[in-house]
Amino acid sequence: MNRSLTSLALILAAAPACAQPQIQIKAGSLGPAETAAMEQISRIKIEDDSGAQLNAVIVYNPDAPAAAREAEQAGLPLGGRTVLVKDNIETREFPTTAGSLALKDNMTRRDAPMIANLRGAGGVVLGKTNLSEWANIRDNDSTSGWSAVGGLTRNPHATDRNSCGSSSGSGAAVAAGFAWAAIGTETNGSITCPASINGVVGFKPSVGVISRTHVVPISSTQDTAGPMTRTVTDAAMLLAALAGEDEADAVTLTVPNRPQNYAAGLAEASLEGVRIGVMRNQIGNRDDLREVFEEALADMERAGAVLVDVEHEINTQMFGDSFTVLLFELREEMGKYLSSIPEIEGGETPRSLADLIAFNEANAEAQMRWFGQGIFQTAEMTTDREAYEKARENAVHIAGKETLDMLLAKHEVSFLVAPTRGPAWVSDLVNGDSFNGSIGFGSPAAIAGYPHLTVPMGHIESLPVGVSFFGAKWADHDVLKVGAAYEKARTAELPTPSFERWKPAQQ
């Protein structure tokens, strides 16, 4: 695959073959933003195109260093920092494929509003990241991080392990140092899981904070984009650049009291006196994860937090109703999106979910070698609007009012915490994913559209794990503040990527 827009010789004729490549640049010859972009492209060449072959990046722009220099010189807020974009979000210079060969030439030449906002703030689009094809909504037996366009994304901490999904490439790329930050999208866990498993920060904002226009959709109820970064402050900076109102996405017009700067106050944020509800029954059955989580809780207590044990049995009707919502909205929203794209040059242009199903059947060897399209097929038959509307009302109510709002009020806490996920599992294209569903509490926030932040809290045998912070709807800034305060208080050792297969710790 030719991953650059022009010759790579424009950037590097050759780079040293090492896990942490450095470019030899004459002191003072280039600005920090341009230098950083050149180093990041070097890392992509060494560990994505060759070496560990992470398959995190689908395409990148070798002219990004020049763009970074211009943005830095213009004095814009992000100062030429580079951002990789999940390949279901439109950018004018690259195709937007959602990982599917059906859209491999989907060159809309449009910027999604969030991308226009990013550029206006001085961010530089470095390239596109791989993802679980169609954001992992094609089939129940999929393997996270695989797409027909990009192949299987590998975890930089252990290349035989999964990078989770669907924002797999975004999480792996940030962990590998391929960009300052990346943008992911989430319907239910697709930012927070890959962030946790790759050892980076991931923030799923309240639905409506960021526009979804020109993003390949699943659900108008649950979809949102969000930042994936190394630190909470970086996530807040990127969020501030992406956020904004958009008349084409009506929910963005309902956000109350939008902060102008989501990073404001994070440096001074404190846990002193902050009441936090601890979801101990969401730790699952892993003693090693419990140990790491307890260390994170001890850090919070030492920093002054007041921890309150919270017991809650989830109303499982929420899951069935939410799935009905996803099925109905997938068919409708995908049709709207596909109807909006320009004709694909030199090929057929799909205009409906039914067209995608037909494409996969006609190209089964390339598209469906590892798993089918059972969810697509079920969604195509999910047409009962009355049942959908009832399911949507019920799912959002259970997740929001009856779960998150109730727990925050009942226990008089400002936030809830739980482990995000367990450690990464071994990637297995034949058998698919092996999630441990007993770990984490992310679904209520995803279904209700509330904020969810994951921050690295340590590791299990060198495999990263994160801690999740949940707050009330629209409390995005507050959730970022509590995450930043924990980040300052954290004492756990964080692992660094090995770019090798997993090895057990030496005894």
Coordinates of C-alpha atoms in Angstrom, one line a residue:
M1 CA 0.0 0.0 0.0
N2 CA 1.3 3.5 -0.9
R3 CA 0.7 5.3 2.4
S4 CA 2.0 8.7 1.5
L5 CA 0.5 11.3 -0.9
T6 CA 3.9 12.1 -2.5
S7 CA 7.3 10.6 -2.4
L8 CA 8.7 9.7 1.0
A9 CA 12.0 11.1 -0.1
L10 CA 10.6 14.5 0.6
I11 CA 10.8 13.6 4.3
L12 CA 13.4 10.9 4.9
A13 CA 15.7 9.1 2.5
A14 CA 16.6 6.7 5.3
A15 CA 16.0 6.4 9.0
P16 CA 17.8 4.3 11.6
A17 CA 16.1 1.0 12.3
C18 CA 15.3 1.3 16.0
A19 CA 12.2 1.3 18.1
Q20 CA 12.5 5.0 19.1
P21 CA 13.8 6.7 15.9
Q22 CA 15.4 10.1 16.0
I23 CA 16.1 12.3 13.1
Q24 CA 19.4 14.2 13.1
I25 CA 18.5 17.8 12.5
K26 CA 20.8 20.7 12.8
A27 CA 20.1 22.6 16.0
G28 CA 18.0 25.7 15.3
S29 CA 17.3 24.8 11.7
L30 CA 13.7 23.9 12.2
G31 CA 10.9 24.9 14.6
P32 CA 9.6 22.4 17.2
A33 CA 6.4 21.7 15.3
E34 CA 8.1 20.9 12.1
T35 CA 10.7 18.8 13.8
A36 CA 8.1 16.8 15.7
A37 CA 6.2 16.1 12.6
M38 CA 9.3 14.8 10.8
E39 CA 10.1 12.6 13.8
Q40 CA 6.6 11.2 13.8
I41 CA 6.7 10.3 10.1
S42 CA 10.0 8.6 10.8
R43 CA 8.4 6.5 13.4
I44 CA 5.5 5.6 11.1
K45 CA 8.0 4.4 8.4
I46 CA 10.0 2.3 10.9
E47 CA 7.3 0.7 13.1
D48 CA 4.1 0.9 10.9
D49 CA 5.3 0.4 7.3
S50 CA 8.0 -2.0 8.4
G51 CA 9.5 -3.3 11.7
A52 CA 6.6 -4.2 14.0
Q53 CA 4.1 -3.4 11.2
L54 CA 1.5 -2.1 13.5
N55 CA -0.9 -1.3 10.7
A56 CA -2.2 1.7 12.7
V57 CA -1.9 4.3 9.9
I58 CA -3.6 3.8 6.6
V59 CA -2.2 6.9 4.9
Y60 CA -0.2 9.9 5.9
N61 CA 0.9 13.2 4.3
P62 CA 4.7 13.8 4.0
D63 CA 4.0 17.5 3.6
A64 CA 2.7 17.7 7.1
P65 CA 5.9 19.1 8.5
A66 CA 5.6 22.2 6.3
A67 CA 2.0 22.6 7.4
A68 CA 3.1 22.3 11.0
R69 CA 5.7 25.0 10.5
E70 CA 3.0 27.3 8.9
A71 CA 0.5 26.8 11.8
E72 CA 3.2 27.3 14.4
Q73 CA 4.3 30.6 12.7
A74 CA 0.7 31.7 12.5
G75 CA 0.5 31.6 16.3
L76 CA -2.6 29.4 16.4
P77 CA -3.6 27.6 19.6
L78 CA -2.5 24.1 18.7
G79 CA 0.7 25.5 17.1
G80 CA 1.1 23.0 14.4
R81 CA 0.6 19.9 16.5
T82 CA -0.1 16.8 14.4
V83 CA -3.3 14.8 14.6
L84 CA -4.2 11.4 13.1
V85 CA -7.8 11.0 12.1
K86 CA -9.8 7.8 12.3
D87 CA -10.8 6.7 8.8
N88 CA -14.5 7.1 9.2
I89 CA -14.1 10.9 9.5
E90 CA -13.9 12.9 6.3
T91 CA -10.8 15.0 5.6
R92 CA -10.4 16.8 2.3
E93 CA -7.1 15.4 1.3
F94 CA -7.7 11.6 1.9
P95 CA -10.4 9.1 1.0
T96 CA -12.7 8.1 3.8
T97 CA -13.1 4.4 3.8
A98 CA -14.5 3.2 7.1
G99 CA -12.0 0.4 6.5
S100 CA -14.2 -1.1 3.7
L101 CA -13.2 -1.7 0.1
A102 CA -16.6 -0.4 -0.9
L103 CA -15.4 3.1 0.0
K104 CA -11.7 2.7 -0.8
D105 CA -12.0 5.5 -3.3
N106 CA -14.5 7.7 -1.4
M107 CA -12.7 11.0 -2.0
T108 CA -15.3 13.5 -0.9
R109 CA -12.8 16.4 -0.7
R110 CA -14.8 17.6 2.3
D111 CA -13.7 18.4 5.8
A112 CA -16.0 17.3 8.6
P113 CA -16.8 20.4 10.7
M114 CA -14.6 19.0 13.5
I115 CA -11.7 18.8 11.1
A116 CA -12.3 22.4 9.8
N117 CA -12.3 23.4 13.5
L118 CA -9.1 21.5 14.1
R119 CA -7.3 23.2 11.2
G120 CA -8.6 26.6 12.3
A121 CA -7.1 26.0 15.7
G122 CA -3.7 25.3 14.2
G123 CA -3.9 21.5 14.2
V124 CA -2.3 19.6 11.3
V125 CA -4.0 16.5 9.8
L126 CA -1.1 14.0 9.6
G127 CA -3.1 11.1 8.2
K128 CA -5.8 8.5 8.6
T129 CA -5.8 5.6 11.1
N130 CA -7.0 2.1 10.7
L131 CA -10.2 0.9 12.5
S132 CA -12.4 -2.0 13.0
E133 CA -14.2 -2.1 9.7
W134 CA -17.5 -0.1 9.8
A135 CA -16.6 0.8 13.4
N136 CA -17.2 -2.9 14.4
I137 CA -20.9 -3.0 13.5
R138 CA -20.8 -5.5 10.6
D139 CA -20.8 -8.8 12.5
N140 CA -20.9 -10.3 16.0
D141 CA -17.8 -12.5 15.3
S142 CA -15.5 -9.8 14.2
T143 CA -11.9 -9.2 15.3
S144 CA -11.3 -5.7 16.7
G145 CA -8.8 -3.7 14.7
W146 CA -9.2 -5.5 11.4
S147 CA -10.4 -3.9 8.2
A148 CA -10.2 -5.0 4.6
V149 CA -8.4 -1.7 3.8
G150 CA -5.9 -1.6 6.6
G151 CA -5.5 -5.2 7.8
L152 CA -5.1 -6.0 11.5
T153 CA -3.9 -3.3 13.8
R154 CA -1.3 -4.5 16.3
N155 CA -0.8 -3.3 19.9
P156 CA 2.6 -1.6 20.2
H157 CA 2.9 -3.0 23.8
A158 CA 2.6 -6.5 22.5
T159 CA 2.3 -7.0 18.8
D160 CA 0.5 -10.4 19.1
R161 CA -2.2 -8.7 21.3
N162 CA -5.3 -6.8 20.2
S163 CA -5.6 -3.1 20.1
C164 CA -9.3 -3.1 20.8
G165 CA -11.7 -1.2 18.7
S166 CA -13.1 0.4 16.8
S167 CA -10.6 3.2 17.2
S168 CA -7.8 0.7 17.2
G169 CA -5.4 2.6 14.9
S170 CA -5.9 5.8 16.8
G171 CA -5.0 4.2 20.1
A172 CA -2.1 2.3 18.8
A173 CA -0.7 5.3 16.9
V174 CA -0.7 7.6 19.9
A175 CA 0.9 4.9 22.1
A176 CA 3.6 4.4 19.4
G177 CA 4.3 8.2 19.1
F178 CA 3.1 8.5 15.5
A179 CA 1.4 11.8 16.2
W180 CA 0.8 14.3 19.1
A181 CA -2.8 13.0 19.2
A182 CA -5.5 11.2 17.3
I183 CA -9.3 11.4 16.9
G184 CA -11.4 8.3 17.6
T185 CA -15.1 7.8 17.4
E186 CA -17.3 5.9 19.9
T187 CA -20.8 4.3 19.8
N188 CA -20.1 2.1 22.8
G189 CA -16.6 1.7 24.0
S190 CA -14.8 2.4 20.8
I191 CA -12.6 5.3 22.2
T192 CA -12.2 4.2 25.7
C193 CA -11.4 0.5 25.2
P194 CA -8.5 1.1 22.7
A195 CA -7.2 3.9 24.8
S196 CA -7.1 1.8 27.9
I197 CA -5.6 -1.3 26.1
N198 CA -3.0 0.8 24.3
G199 CA -2.1 2.8 27.5
V200 CA -3.2 6.3 26.5
V201 CA -5.9 8.8 27.5
G202 CA -9.2 8.6 25.7
F203 CA -12.2 10.9 26.2
K204 CA -15.7 10.2 25.0
P205 CA -17.5 13.5 25.4
S206 CA -21.2 14.1 25.9
V207 CA -23.0 13.5 22.6
G208 CA -23.4 16.9 21.0
V209 CA -20.1 18.4 22.1
I210 CA -18.6 17.6 18.7
S211 CA -20.4 17.6 15.4
R212 CA -21.0 14.2 13.6
T213 CA -21.5 15.7 10.1
H214 CA -19.5 14.0 7.4
V215 CA -18.7 11.0 9.7
V216 CA -19.6 7.5 8.6
P217 CA -22.4 6.7 11.1
I218 CA -23.8 4.0 13.2
S219 CA -26.2 5.7 15.6
S220 CA -27.4 9.3 15.8
T221 CA -28.3 8.6 19.5
Q222 CA -24.9 7.3 20.6
D223 CA -22.2 8.3 18.1
T224 CA -19.5 10.9 19.0
A225 CA -15.9 11.6 18.1
G226 CA -13.3 12.3 20.8
P227 CA -9.6 12.8 21.5
M228 CA -7.0 10.1 22.2
T229 CA -3.8 11.5 23.6
R230 CA -0.9 10.9 26.0
T231 CA -2.2 13.2 28.8
V232 CA -5.5 14.5 30.0
T233 CA -4.4 18.1 29.3
D234 CA -3.7 17.2 25.7
A235 CA -7.1 15.6 25.4
A236 CA -8.7 18.8 26.7
M237 CA -6.7 20.9 24.2
L238 CA -7.8 18.7 21.3
L239 CA -11.4 18.7 22.5
A240 CA -11.5 22.5 22.6
A241 CA -10.3 22.5 19.0
L242 CA -12.8 19.9 17.7
A243 CA -15.9 21.1 19.6
G244 CA -18.5 23.5 18.3
E245 CA -22.0 24.0 17.0
D246 CA -23.2 22.7 13.7
E247 CA -26.6 23.5 12.2
A248 CA -26.5 20.2 10.3
D249 CA -26.2 18.3 13.6
A250 CA -29.0 19.6 15.7
V251 CA -27.9 18.0 19.0
T252 CA -24.8 20.3 19.0
L253 CA -27.1 23.3 19.3
T254 CA -28.5 21.9 22.7
V255 CA -25.2 22.0 24.6
P256 CA -25.5 24.4 27.6
N257 CA -22.7 26.7 28.6
R258 CA -20.0 25.5 26.2
P259 CA -16.6 26.0 27.7
Q260 CA -14.3 28.1 25.5
N261 CA -11.3 26.2 26.7
Y262 CA -11.7 22.6 28.1
A263 CA -8.0 22.8 29.3
A264 CA -8.7 25.7 31.6
G265 CA -8.2 24.9 35.2
L266 CA -6.7 21.4 34.7
A267 CA -3.3 22.4 35.9
E268 CA -4.8 23.5 39.3
A269 CA -7.3 20.7 39.5
S270 CA -7.4 18.9 42.9
L271 CA -9.0 15.8 44.3
E272 CA -9.2 17.3 47.8
G273 CA -12.7 16.8 49.1
V274 CA -14.0 15.4 45.8
R275 CA -16.5 12.6 46.5
I276 CA -16.1 9.7 44.1
G277 CA -18.3 6.6 43.8
V278 CA -16.3 3.4 43.4
M279 CA -17.9 0.7 41.2
R280 CA -16.2 -2.3 42.9
N281 CA -18.6 -4.8 41.4
Q282 CA -17.4 -3.8 37.9
I283 CA -13.8 -5.1 38.5
G284 CA -14.7 -8.5 37.2
N285 CA -13.0 -11.7 38.4
R286 CA -9.3 -10.7 37.9
D287 CA -7.3 -10.3 41.1
D288 CA -4.4 -8.7 39.2
L289 CA -6.7 -6.0 37.9
R290 CA -8.2 -5.5 41.3
E291 CA -4.7 -4.9 42.7
V292 CA -3.9 -2.3 40.1
F293 CA -7.3 -0.6 40.6
E294 CA -6.8 -0.5 44.4
E295 CA -3.5 1.2 43.9
A296 CA -5.2 3.8 41.8
L297 CA -7.9 4.3 44.5
A298 CA -5.2 4.7 47.1
D299 CA -3.6 7.4 45.0
M300 CA -6.9 9.2 44.9
E301 CA -7.4 8.9 48.7
R302 CA -3.8 10.2 49.4
A303 CA -4.7 13.2 47.2
G304 CA -7.7 14.0 49.3
A305 CA -10.6 12.3 47.5
V306 CA -13.5 10.9 49.5
L307 CA -14.2 7.4 48.1
V308 CA -17.7 5.9 48.5
D309 CA -18.4 2.3 47.6
V310 CA -21.3 2.0 45.2
E311 CA -23.1 -1.2 44.5
H312 CA -25.4 -1.4 41.5
E313 CA -26.9 -4.2 39.4
I314 CA -27.4 -3.0 35.8
N315 CA -30.9 -3.3 34.3
T316 CA -30.0 -5.5 31.4
Q317 CA -33.1 -4.4 29.4
M318 CA -31.0 -1.4 28.6
F319 CA -28.7 -3.5 26.4
G320 CA -31.4 -5.1 24.3
D321 CA -33.2 -1.8 23.7
S322 CA -29.9 -0.1 22.8
F323 CA -29.1 -2.8 20.3
T324 CA -32.5 -2.3 18.7
V325 CA -31.7 1.4 18.5
L326 CA -28.3 0.7 16.8
L327 CA -29.9 -1.6 14.3
F328 CA -32.6 0.8 13.2
E329 CA -30.4 3.9 13.2
L330 CA -27.6 2.1 11.3
R331 CA -29.8 1.4 8.3
E332 CA -31.3 4.9 8.3
E333 CA -28.1 6.9 9.1
M334 CA -25.9 4.9 6.7
G335 CA -28.3 5.5 3.9
K336 CA -28.3 9.2 4.6
Y337 CA -24.5 9.3 4.7
L338 CA -24.0 7.3 1.5
S339 CA -26.6 9.4 -0.3
S340 CA -24.4 12.5 0.6
I341 CA -21.1 11.4 -0.9
P342 CA -20.0 12.3 -4.5
E343 CA -20.0 9.6 -7.1
I344 CA -16.9 7.4 -6.7
E345 CA -14.7 7.7 -9.8
G346 CA -14.1 4.4 -11.6
G347 CA -16.4 2.3 -9.5
E348 CA -19.9 1.9 -8.1
T349 CA -21.1 4.2 -5.4
P350 CA -23.1 2.5 -2.6
R351 CA -26.2 4.5 -1.6
S352 CA -27.7 2.3 1.1
L353 CA -26.9 -0.4 3.7
A354 CA -28.4 -2.9 1.2
D355 CA -25.8 -1.8 -1.3
L356 CA -23.1 -2.5 1.2
I357 CA -24.5 -6.0 1.9
A358 CA -24.5 -6.7 -1.8
F359 CA -20.9 -5.4 -2.2
N360 CA -19.7 -7.7 0.6
E361 CA -21.4 -10.7 -1.0
A362 CA -19.9 -9.9 -4.4
N363 CA -16.4 -9.5 -2.8
A364 CA -16.7 -12.1 -0.1
E365 CA -13.1 -13.4 -0.5
A366 CA -11.6 -10.0 0.4
Q367 CA -14.3 -8.7 2.7
M368 CA -15.7 -11.7 4.5
R369 CA -12.8 -14.2 4.9
W370 CA -12.7 -13.8 8.6
F371 CA -16.2 -13.0 9.6
G372 CA -19.6 -12.3 8.0
Q373 CA -22.1 -9.4 8.0
G374 CA -24.8 -10.7 10.3
I375 CA -25.4 -7.4 12.0
F376 CA -25.7 -5.6 8.7
Q377 CA -28.3 -8.1 7.6
T378 CA -30.3 -7.8 10.8
A379 CA -30.2 -4.0 10.6
E380 CA -31.5 -4.1 7.0
M381 CA -34.6 -5.9 8.3
T382 CA -35.1 -3.7 11.4
T383 CA -37.8 -1.3 10.1
D384 CA -40.4 -1.0 12.9
R385 CA -40.2 2.7 13.8
E386 CA -42.6 2.5 16.7
A387 CA -40.6 -0.3 18.3
Y388 CA -37.4 1.7 17.7
E389 CA -38.8 4.8 19.3
K390 CA -40.0 2.9 22.4
A391 CA -36.6 1.2 22.7
R392 CA -34.7 4.4 22.3
E393 CA -36.7 6.2 25.0
N394 CA -36.3 3.2 27.4
A395 CA -32.6 2.7 26.8
V396 CA -31.7 6.3 27.3
H397 CA -33.9 6.6 30.4
I398 CA -32.4 3.5 32.0
A399 CA -28.8 4.4 31.2
G400 CA -29.2 8.1 32.2
K401 CA -31.9 8.8 34.8
E402 CA -32.1 5.3 36.3
T403 CA -28.4 4.6 36.4
L404 CA -25.9 7.4 36.2
D405 CA -28.1 10.2 37.5
M406 CA -29.5 8.0 40.3
L407 CA -26.1 6.8 41.4
L408 CA -24.6 10.2 41.5
A409 CA -27.5 11.6 43.5
K410 CA -28.1 8.7 45.8
H411 CA -24.5 8.5 47.0
E412 CA -23.9 12.2 46.8
V413 CA -20.9 11.8 44.6
S414 CA -19.6 14.0 41.7
F415 CA -18.1 11.1 39.7
L416 CA -18.0 7.3 39.4
V417 CA -14.9 5.3 38.8
A418 CA -14.2 1.7 37.6
P419 CA -11.6 -0.1 35.6
T420 CA -12.0 0.6 31.9
R421 CA -11.2 -2.9 30.6
G422 CA -8.8 -5.8 31.3
P423 CA -5.5 -6.2 29.6
A424 CA -5.2 -6.9 25.8
W425 CA -6.1 -10.3 24.6
V426 CA -4.4 -12.3 21.9
S427 CA -5.6 -11.3 18.4
D428 CA -7.3 -14.2 16.7
L429 CA -8.8 -13.7 13.3
V430 CA -10.3 -17.2 13.2
N431 CA -12.2 -17.0 16.5
G432 CA -12.7 -13.3 16.9
D433 CA -12.5 -11.2 20.0
S434 CA -12.4 -12.5 23.6
F435 CA -13.8 -9.6 25.7
N436 CA -14.2 -10.0 29.4
G437 CA -17.7 -8.5 29.7
S438 CA -17.6 -8.4 33.5
I439 CA -15.1 -5.5 33.6
G440 CA -16.0 -1.9 33.2
F441 CA -19.0 0.4 33.4
G442 CA -18.9 2.2 30.1
S443 CA -22.2 1.2 28.5
P444 CA -24.5 3.5 30.5
A445 CA -22.4 6.6 29.6
A446 CA -22.4 5.5 25.9
I447 CA -26.1 4.8 25.7
A448 CA -27.2 7.9 27.6
G449 CA -24.6 10.1 25.8
Y450 CA -22.7 11.1 29.0
P451 CA -19.0 11.8 29.3
H452 CA -16.5 9.0 29.9
L453 CA -12.7 9.5 30.4
T454 CA -10.1 6.7 30.7
V455 CA -6.7 7.4 32.1
P456 CA -3.8 4.9 32.3
M457 CA -3.5 3.5 35.8
G458 CA -0.8 0.9 35.4
H459 CA -0.3 -2.5 33.8
I460 CA -0.6 -6.2 34.2
E461 CA 2.5 -8.1 32.9
S462 CA 3.4 -5.0 30.9
L463 CA 0.0 -4.8 29.3
P464 CA -1.7 -1.4 30.0
V465 CA -5.0 -1.0 31.9
G466 CA -6.9 2.2 32.4
V467 CA -9.3 3.7 35.0
S468 CA -12.6 5.3 33.9
F469 CA -14.2 8.5 35.3
F470 CA -17.9 9.1 34.7
G471 CA -19.9 12.3 35.4
A472 CA -23.2 13.9 34.7
K473 CA -24.3 14.8 31.2
W474 CA -22.5 18.0 30.0
A475 CA -20.0 17.7 32.9
D476 CA -17.3 17.2 30.4
H477 CA -15.0 19.9 31.7
D478 CA -15.4 18.6 35.3
V479 CA -14.6 15.0 34.2
L480 CA -11.4 16.2 32.5
K481 CA -10.4 18.1 35.7
V482 CA -10.9 15.1 37.9
G483 CA -8.9 12.9 35.5
A484 CA -6.1 15.5 35.4
A485 CA -6.0 15.6 39.2
Y486 CA -5.7 11.8 39.3
E487 CA -3.0 11.8 36.7
K488 CA -0.9 14.1 38.9
A489 CA -1.5 11.9 41.9
R490 CA -0.8 8.6 40.1
T491 CA 2.2 6.6 41.5
A492 CA 1.9 3.5 39.3
E493 CA 4.6 2.7 36.8
L494 CA 3.3 2.9 33.2
P495 CA 4.6 0.5 30.6
T496 CA 6.4 1.7 27.4
P497 CA 5.7 0.0 24.1
S498 CA 8.1 -2.8 23.2
F499 CA 7.1 -3.2 19.5
E500 CA 7.5 -6.9 20.1
R501 CA 5.4 -9.9 20.9
W502 CA 4.4 -10.3 24.5
K503 CA 6.8 -12.0 26.8
P504 CA 6.1 -12.9 30.5
A505 CA 8.0 -11.0 33.1
Q506 CA 11.2 -12.5 34.3
Q507 CA 10.8 -14.5 37.5

